[in-house]
Short mmCIF file of C-alpha atoms in Angstrom, two decimals:
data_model
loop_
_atom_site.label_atom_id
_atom_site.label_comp_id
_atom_site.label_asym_id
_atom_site.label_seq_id
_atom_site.Cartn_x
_atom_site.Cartn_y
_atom_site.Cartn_z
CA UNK A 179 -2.59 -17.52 -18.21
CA UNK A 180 -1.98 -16.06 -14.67
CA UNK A 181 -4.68 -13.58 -15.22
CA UNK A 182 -7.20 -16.44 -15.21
CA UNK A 183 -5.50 -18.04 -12.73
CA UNK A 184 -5.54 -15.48 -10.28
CA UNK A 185 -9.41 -14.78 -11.49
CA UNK A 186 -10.09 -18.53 -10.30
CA UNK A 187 -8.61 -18.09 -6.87
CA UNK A 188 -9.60 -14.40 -6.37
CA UNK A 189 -13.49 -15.81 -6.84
CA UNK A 190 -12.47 -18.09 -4.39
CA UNK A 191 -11.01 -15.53 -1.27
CA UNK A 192 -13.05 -12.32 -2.43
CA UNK A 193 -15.88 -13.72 -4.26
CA UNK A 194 -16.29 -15.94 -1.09
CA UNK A 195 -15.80 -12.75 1.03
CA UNK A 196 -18.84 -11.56 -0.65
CA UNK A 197 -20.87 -14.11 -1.23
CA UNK A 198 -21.10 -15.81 1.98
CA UNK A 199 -21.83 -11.94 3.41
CA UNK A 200 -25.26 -12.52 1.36
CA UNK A 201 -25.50 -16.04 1.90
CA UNK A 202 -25.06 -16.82 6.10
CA UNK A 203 -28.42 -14.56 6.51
CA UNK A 204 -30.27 -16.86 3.80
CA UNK A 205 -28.82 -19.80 5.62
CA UNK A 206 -29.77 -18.60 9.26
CA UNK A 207 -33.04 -18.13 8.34
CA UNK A 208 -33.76 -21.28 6.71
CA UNK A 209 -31.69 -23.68 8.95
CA UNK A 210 -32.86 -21.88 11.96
CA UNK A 211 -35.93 -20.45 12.04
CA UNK A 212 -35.96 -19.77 15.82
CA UNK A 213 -32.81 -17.68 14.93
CA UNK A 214 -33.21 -13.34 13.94
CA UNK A 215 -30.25 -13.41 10.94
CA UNK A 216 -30.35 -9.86 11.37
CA UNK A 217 -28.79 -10.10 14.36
CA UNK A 218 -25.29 -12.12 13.70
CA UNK A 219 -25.06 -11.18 9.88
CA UNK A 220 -23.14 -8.42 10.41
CA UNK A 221 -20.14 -10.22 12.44
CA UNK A 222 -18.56 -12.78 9.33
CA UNK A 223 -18.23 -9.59 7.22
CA UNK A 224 -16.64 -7.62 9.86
CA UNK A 225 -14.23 -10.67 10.55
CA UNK A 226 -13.40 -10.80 6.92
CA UNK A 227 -12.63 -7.27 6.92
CA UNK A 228 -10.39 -7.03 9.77
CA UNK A 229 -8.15 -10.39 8.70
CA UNK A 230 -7.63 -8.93 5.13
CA UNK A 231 -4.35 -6.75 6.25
CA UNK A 232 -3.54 -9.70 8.53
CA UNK A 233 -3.34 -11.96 5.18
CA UNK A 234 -1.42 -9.11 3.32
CA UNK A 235 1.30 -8.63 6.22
CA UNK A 236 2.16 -12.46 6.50
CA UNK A 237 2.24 -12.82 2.74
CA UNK A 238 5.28 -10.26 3.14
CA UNK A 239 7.29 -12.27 5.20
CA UNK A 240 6.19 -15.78 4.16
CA UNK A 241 5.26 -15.45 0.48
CA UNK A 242 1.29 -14.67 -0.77
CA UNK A 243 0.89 -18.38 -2.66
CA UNK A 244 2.25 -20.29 0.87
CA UNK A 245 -0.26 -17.87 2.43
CA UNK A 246 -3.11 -18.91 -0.04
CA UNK A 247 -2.39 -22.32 -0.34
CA UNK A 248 -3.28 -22.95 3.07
CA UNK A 249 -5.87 -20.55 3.74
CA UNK A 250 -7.96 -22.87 1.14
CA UNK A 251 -7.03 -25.89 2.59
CA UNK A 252 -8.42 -24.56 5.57
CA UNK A 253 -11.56 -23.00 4.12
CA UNK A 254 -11.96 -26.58 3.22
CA UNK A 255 -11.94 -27.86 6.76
CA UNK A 256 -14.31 -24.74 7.66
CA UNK A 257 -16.67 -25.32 5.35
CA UNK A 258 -16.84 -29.24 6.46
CA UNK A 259 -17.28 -27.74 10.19
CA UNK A 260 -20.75 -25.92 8.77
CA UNK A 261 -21.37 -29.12 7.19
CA UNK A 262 -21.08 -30.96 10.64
CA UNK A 263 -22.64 -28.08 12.55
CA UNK A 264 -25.88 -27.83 10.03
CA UNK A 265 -26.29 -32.28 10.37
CA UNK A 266 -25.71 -31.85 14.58
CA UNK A 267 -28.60 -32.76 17.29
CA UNK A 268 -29.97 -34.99 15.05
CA UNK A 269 -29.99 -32.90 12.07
CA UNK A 270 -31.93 -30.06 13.89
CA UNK A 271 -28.65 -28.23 13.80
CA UNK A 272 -26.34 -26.51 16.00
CA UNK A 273 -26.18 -22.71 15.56
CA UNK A 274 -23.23 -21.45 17.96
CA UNK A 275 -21.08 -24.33 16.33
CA UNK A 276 -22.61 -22.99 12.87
CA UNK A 277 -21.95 -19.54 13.27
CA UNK A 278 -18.44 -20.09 14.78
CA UNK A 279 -17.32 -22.50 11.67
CA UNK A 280 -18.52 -19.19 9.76
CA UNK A 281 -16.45 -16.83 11.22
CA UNK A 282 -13.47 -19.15 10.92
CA UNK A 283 -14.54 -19.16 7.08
CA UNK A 284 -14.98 -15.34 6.71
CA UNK A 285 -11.65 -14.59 8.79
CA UNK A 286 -9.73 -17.24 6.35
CA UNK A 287 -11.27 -15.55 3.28
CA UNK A 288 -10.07 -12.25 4.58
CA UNK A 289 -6.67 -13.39 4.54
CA UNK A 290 -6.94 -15.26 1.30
CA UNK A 291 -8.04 -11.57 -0.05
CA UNK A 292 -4.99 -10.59 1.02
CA UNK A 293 -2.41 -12.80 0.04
CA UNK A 294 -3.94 -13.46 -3.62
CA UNK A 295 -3.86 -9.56 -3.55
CA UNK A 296 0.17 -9.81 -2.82
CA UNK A 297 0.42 -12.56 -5.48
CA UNK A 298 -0.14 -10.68 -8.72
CA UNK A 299 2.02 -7.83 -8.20
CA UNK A 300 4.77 -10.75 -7.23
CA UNK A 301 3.52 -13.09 -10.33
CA UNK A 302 3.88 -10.28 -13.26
CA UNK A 303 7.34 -8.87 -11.81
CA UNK A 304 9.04 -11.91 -11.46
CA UNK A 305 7.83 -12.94 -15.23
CA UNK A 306 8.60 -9.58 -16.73
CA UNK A 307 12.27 -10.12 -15.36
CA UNK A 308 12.78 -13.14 -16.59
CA UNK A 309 12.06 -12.33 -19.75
CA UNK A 310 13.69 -8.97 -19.81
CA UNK A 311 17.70 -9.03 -20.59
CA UNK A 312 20.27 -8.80 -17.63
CA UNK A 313 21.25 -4.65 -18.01
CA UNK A 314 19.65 -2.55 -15.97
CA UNK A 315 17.73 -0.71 -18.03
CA UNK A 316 16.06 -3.75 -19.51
CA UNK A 317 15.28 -4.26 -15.47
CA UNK A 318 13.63 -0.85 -14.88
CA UNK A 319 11.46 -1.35 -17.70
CA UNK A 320 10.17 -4.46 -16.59
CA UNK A 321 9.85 -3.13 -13.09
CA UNK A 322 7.14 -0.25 -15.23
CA UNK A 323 5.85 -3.09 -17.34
CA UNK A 324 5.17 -5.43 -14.55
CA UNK A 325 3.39 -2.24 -12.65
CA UNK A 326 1.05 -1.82 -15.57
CA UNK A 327 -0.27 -5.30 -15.65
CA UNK A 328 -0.86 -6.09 -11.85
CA UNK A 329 -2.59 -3.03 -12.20
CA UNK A 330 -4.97 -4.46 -14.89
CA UNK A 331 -5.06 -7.94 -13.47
CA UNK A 332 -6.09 -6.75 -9.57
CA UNK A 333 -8.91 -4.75 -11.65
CA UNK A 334 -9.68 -7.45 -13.75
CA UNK A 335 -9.98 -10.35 -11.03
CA UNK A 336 -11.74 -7.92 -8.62
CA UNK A 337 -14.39 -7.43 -10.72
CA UNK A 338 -14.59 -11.49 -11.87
CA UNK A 339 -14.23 -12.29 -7.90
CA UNK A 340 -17.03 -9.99 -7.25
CA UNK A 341 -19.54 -12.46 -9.13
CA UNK A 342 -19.18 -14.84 -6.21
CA UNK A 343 -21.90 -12.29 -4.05
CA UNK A 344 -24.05 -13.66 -6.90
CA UNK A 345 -22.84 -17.32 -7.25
CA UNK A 346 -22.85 -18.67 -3.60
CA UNK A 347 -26.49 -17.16 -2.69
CA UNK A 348 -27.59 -18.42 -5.92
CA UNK A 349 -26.01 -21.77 -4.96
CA UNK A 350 -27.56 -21.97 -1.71
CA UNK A 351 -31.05 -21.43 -2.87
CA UNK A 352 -31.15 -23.71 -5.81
CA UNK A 353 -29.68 -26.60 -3.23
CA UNK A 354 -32.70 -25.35 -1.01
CA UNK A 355 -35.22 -25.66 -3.90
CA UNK A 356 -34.06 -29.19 -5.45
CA UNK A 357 -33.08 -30.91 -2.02
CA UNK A 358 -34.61 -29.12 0.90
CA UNK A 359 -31.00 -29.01 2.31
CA UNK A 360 -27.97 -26.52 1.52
CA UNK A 361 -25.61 -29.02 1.49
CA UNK A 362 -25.13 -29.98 -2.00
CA UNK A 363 -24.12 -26.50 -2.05
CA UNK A 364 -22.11 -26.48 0.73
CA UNK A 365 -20.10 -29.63 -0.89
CA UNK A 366 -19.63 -28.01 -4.11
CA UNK A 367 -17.71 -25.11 -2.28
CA UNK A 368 -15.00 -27.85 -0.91
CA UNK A 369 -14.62 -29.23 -4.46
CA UNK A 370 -14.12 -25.98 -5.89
CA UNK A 371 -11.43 -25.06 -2.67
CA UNK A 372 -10.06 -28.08 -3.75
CA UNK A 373 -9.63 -26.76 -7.56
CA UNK A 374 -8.24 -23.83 -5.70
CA UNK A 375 -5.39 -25.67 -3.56
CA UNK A 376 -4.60 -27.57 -6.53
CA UNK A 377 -4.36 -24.17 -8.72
CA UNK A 378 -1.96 -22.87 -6.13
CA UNK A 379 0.27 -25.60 -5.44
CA UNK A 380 0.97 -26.58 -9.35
CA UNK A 381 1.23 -23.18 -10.48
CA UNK A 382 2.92 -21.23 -7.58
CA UNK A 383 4.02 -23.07 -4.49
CA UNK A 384 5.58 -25.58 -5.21
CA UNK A 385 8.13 -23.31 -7.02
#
């Protein structure tokens, strides 16, 4: 089960990684047309990439699933600031407070690439031990059996995660096409980071 699990929340920090790289152009250019998307597309990714080792090196010292846990609770609070920032001046929208709510939401997927990253490895040890014997033997081979499917599982979810650079966009322009608006969208992401706290919490943090 904790290869789907971590497949759920790894579409949620990496596949949001990805697919909010494709979808803040889309976005720019249809909520502000006045706007070149060319020109501030570049800056979530390269947030995103520069917070991933930040999420991996306080997952070390304060556990990857408190890490994760509340790096989706606050992608849920960024993705309500976009929400605010898109309905502002009267629903013309306000970019700087748009792109800046962005940012926030690529740096905290960064991190949440990280920390799910430090979770598996953690996940399949600690279950291979437990159900190894006591001697040491029995120890070291679940140590080499724990190895072999993190190994599989970080493969695994990366490529399931990586359908999010498909899903978001995708999401965004069928809100666009039924509803004029992105927002439908936009909400569906905070139920799904809610799925994603929830996820977390039952089956890791609260441990």
């Amino acid at each position: 089960k904790h290869n789907w699990l971590m497949c759920w929340l790894y579409i949620g920090t990496f596949g949001s990684f990805i697919g909010f790289s494709a979808g803040l152009a889309l976005l720019t250019k249809s909520q502000f047309p006045g706007v070149n998307p060319t020109a501030y597309a570049f800056l979530g990714p390269l947030v995103g990439a520069l917070t991933r080792p930040v999420g991996g090196w306080i997952s070390d010292r304060l556990g990857g699933a408190r890490v994760t846990l509340w790096t989706f609770i606050g992608m849920i609070f960024a993705v309500c600031a976009v929400l605010g920032a898109l309905r502002a001046d009267g629903g013309a929208g306000n970019f700087p407070a748009f792109l800046g709510a962005f940012i926030v939401l690529f740096a905290l997927t960064g991190i949440g690439n990280g920390s799910t990253f430090r979770m598996i490895p953690v996940i399949f040890l600690t279950e291979r031990q437990r159900a190894a014997g006591k001697d040491a033997a029995s120890q070291r081979q679940a140590v080499q059996d724990a190895g072999k499917e993190s190994a599989a599982v970080l493969g695994f979810s990366g490529a399931i995660g990586a359908y999010g650079g498909f899903f978001i966009p995708k999401s965004f322009g069928t809100s666009l096409d039924l509803t004029g608006s992105p927002l439908a969208a936009l909400y569906c992401f905070i139920v799904f980071y809610v799925t994603c706290v929830l996820v977390t919490w039952w089956f890791y943090a609260r441990r």
